[in-house]
Coordinates of C-alpha atoms in Angstrom, one line a residue:
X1 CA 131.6 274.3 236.3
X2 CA 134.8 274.0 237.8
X3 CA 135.5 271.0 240.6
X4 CA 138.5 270.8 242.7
X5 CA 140.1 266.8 243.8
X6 CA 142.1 266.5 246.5
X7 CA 143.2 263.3 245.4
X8 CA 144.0 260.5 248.5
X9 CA 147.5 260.5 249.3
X10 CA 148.3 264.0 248.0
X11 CA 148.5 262.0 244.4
X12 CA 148.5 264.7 241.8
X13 CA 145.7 265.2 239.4
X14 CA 147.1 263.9 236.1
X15 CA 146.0 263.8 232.8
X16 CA 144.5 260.0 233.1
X17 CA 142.9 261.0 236.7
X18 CA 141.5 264.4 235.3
X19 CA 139.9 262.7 232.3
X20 CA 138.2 259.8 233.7
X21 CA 136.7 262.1 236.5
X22 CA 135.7 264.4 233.8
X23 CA 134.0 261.5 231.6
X24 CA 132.4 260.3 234.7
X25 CA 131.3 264.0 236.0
X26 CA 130.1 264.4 232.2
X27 CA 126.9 262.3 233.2
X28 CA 125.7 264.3 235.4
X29 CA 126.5 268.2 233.6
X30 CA 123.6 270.4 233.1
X31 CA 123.6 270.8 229.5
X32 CA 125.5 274.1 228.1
X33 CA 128.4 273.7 231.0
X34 CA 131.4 272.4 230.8
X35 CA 133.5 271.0 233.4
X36 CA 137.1 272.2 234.8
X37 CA 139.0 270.1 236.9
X38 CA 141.5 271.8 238.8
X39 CA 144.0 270.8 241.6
X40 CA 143.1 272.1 245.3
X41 CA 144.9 275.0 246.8
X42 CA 145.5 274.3 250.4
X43 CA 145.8 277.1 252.8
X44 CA 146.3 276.8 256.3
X45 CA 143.1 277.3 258.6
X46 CA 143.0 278.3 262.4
X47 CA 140.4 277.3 264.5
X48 CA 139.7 278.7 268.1
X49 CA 137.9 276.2 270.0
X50 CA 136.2 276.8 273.2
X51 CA 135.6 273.3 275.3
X52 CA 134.4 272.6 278.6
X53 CA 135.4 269.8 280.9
X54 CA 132.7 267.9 282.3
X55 CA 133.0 266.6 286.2
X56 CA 135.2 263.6 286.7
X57 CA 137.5 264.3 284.0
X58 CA 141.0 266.1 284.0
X59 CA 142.2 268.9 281.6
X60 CA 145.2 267.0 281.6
X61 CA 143.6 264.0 279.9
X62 CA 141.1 265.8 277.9
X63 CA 144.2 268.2 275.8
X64 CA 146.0 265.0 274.6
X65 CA 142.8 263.5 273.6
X66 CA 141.7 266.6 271.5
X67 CA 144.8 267.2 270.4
X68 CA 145.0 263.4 268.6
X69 CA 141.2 263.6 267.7
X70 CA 141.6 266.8 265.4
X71 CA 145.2 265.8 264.2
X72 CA 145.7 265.5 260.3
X73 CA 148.2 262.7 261.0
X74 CA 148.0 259.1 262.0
X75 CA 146.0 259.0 265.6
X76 CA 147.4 257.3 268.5
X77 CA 145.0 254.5 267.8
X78 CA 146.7 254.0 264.5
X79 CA 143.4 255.5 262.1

C-alpha cells in the first residue's frame, strides 16, 4: 500500500517522520501488505466556478470575498 504525506509546513518527509508514520500505519495493515510512504507530487489544479449573486449584495464585494475564501495563503482575517 503506498500513502502519500503532505507534511504541515511543506516539512519534508524524512527518514524519522517516514518511519514513525510507517510504525504507526503498521497497526492498522491488512496482513500480506506492506506499506510505502512517499512524498506528495503537487500539480497545479484549475477550477471554473460558476456563482450567483443573491439580491442585496454587489459583485464588487462578493469577488474579493471569494477570492480570500479559496486562497492557499493567509486570509484577510489572518486564518
Amino acid at each position: 500500500m503506498f500513502v502519500t504525506v503532505d507534511r504541515e509546513g511543506g516539512l519534508p518527509v524524512d527518514a524519522a517522520f517516514a518511519a514513525d508514520t510507517v510504525a504507526t500505519l503498521d497497526r492498522y495493515r491488512m496482513a500480506g501488505h506492506d506499506i510505502a510512504l512517499r512524498e506528495p507530487v503537487h500539480v497545479s489544479l484549475e477550477i471554473d466556478l460558476l456563482v450567483c449573486v443573491d439580491d442585496g449584495h454587489f459583485r464588487s464585494d462578493v469577488r474579493p470575498a471569494l477570492l480570500d475564501a479559496l486562497s492557499n495563503g493567509v486570509r484577510a482575517d489572518g486564518t
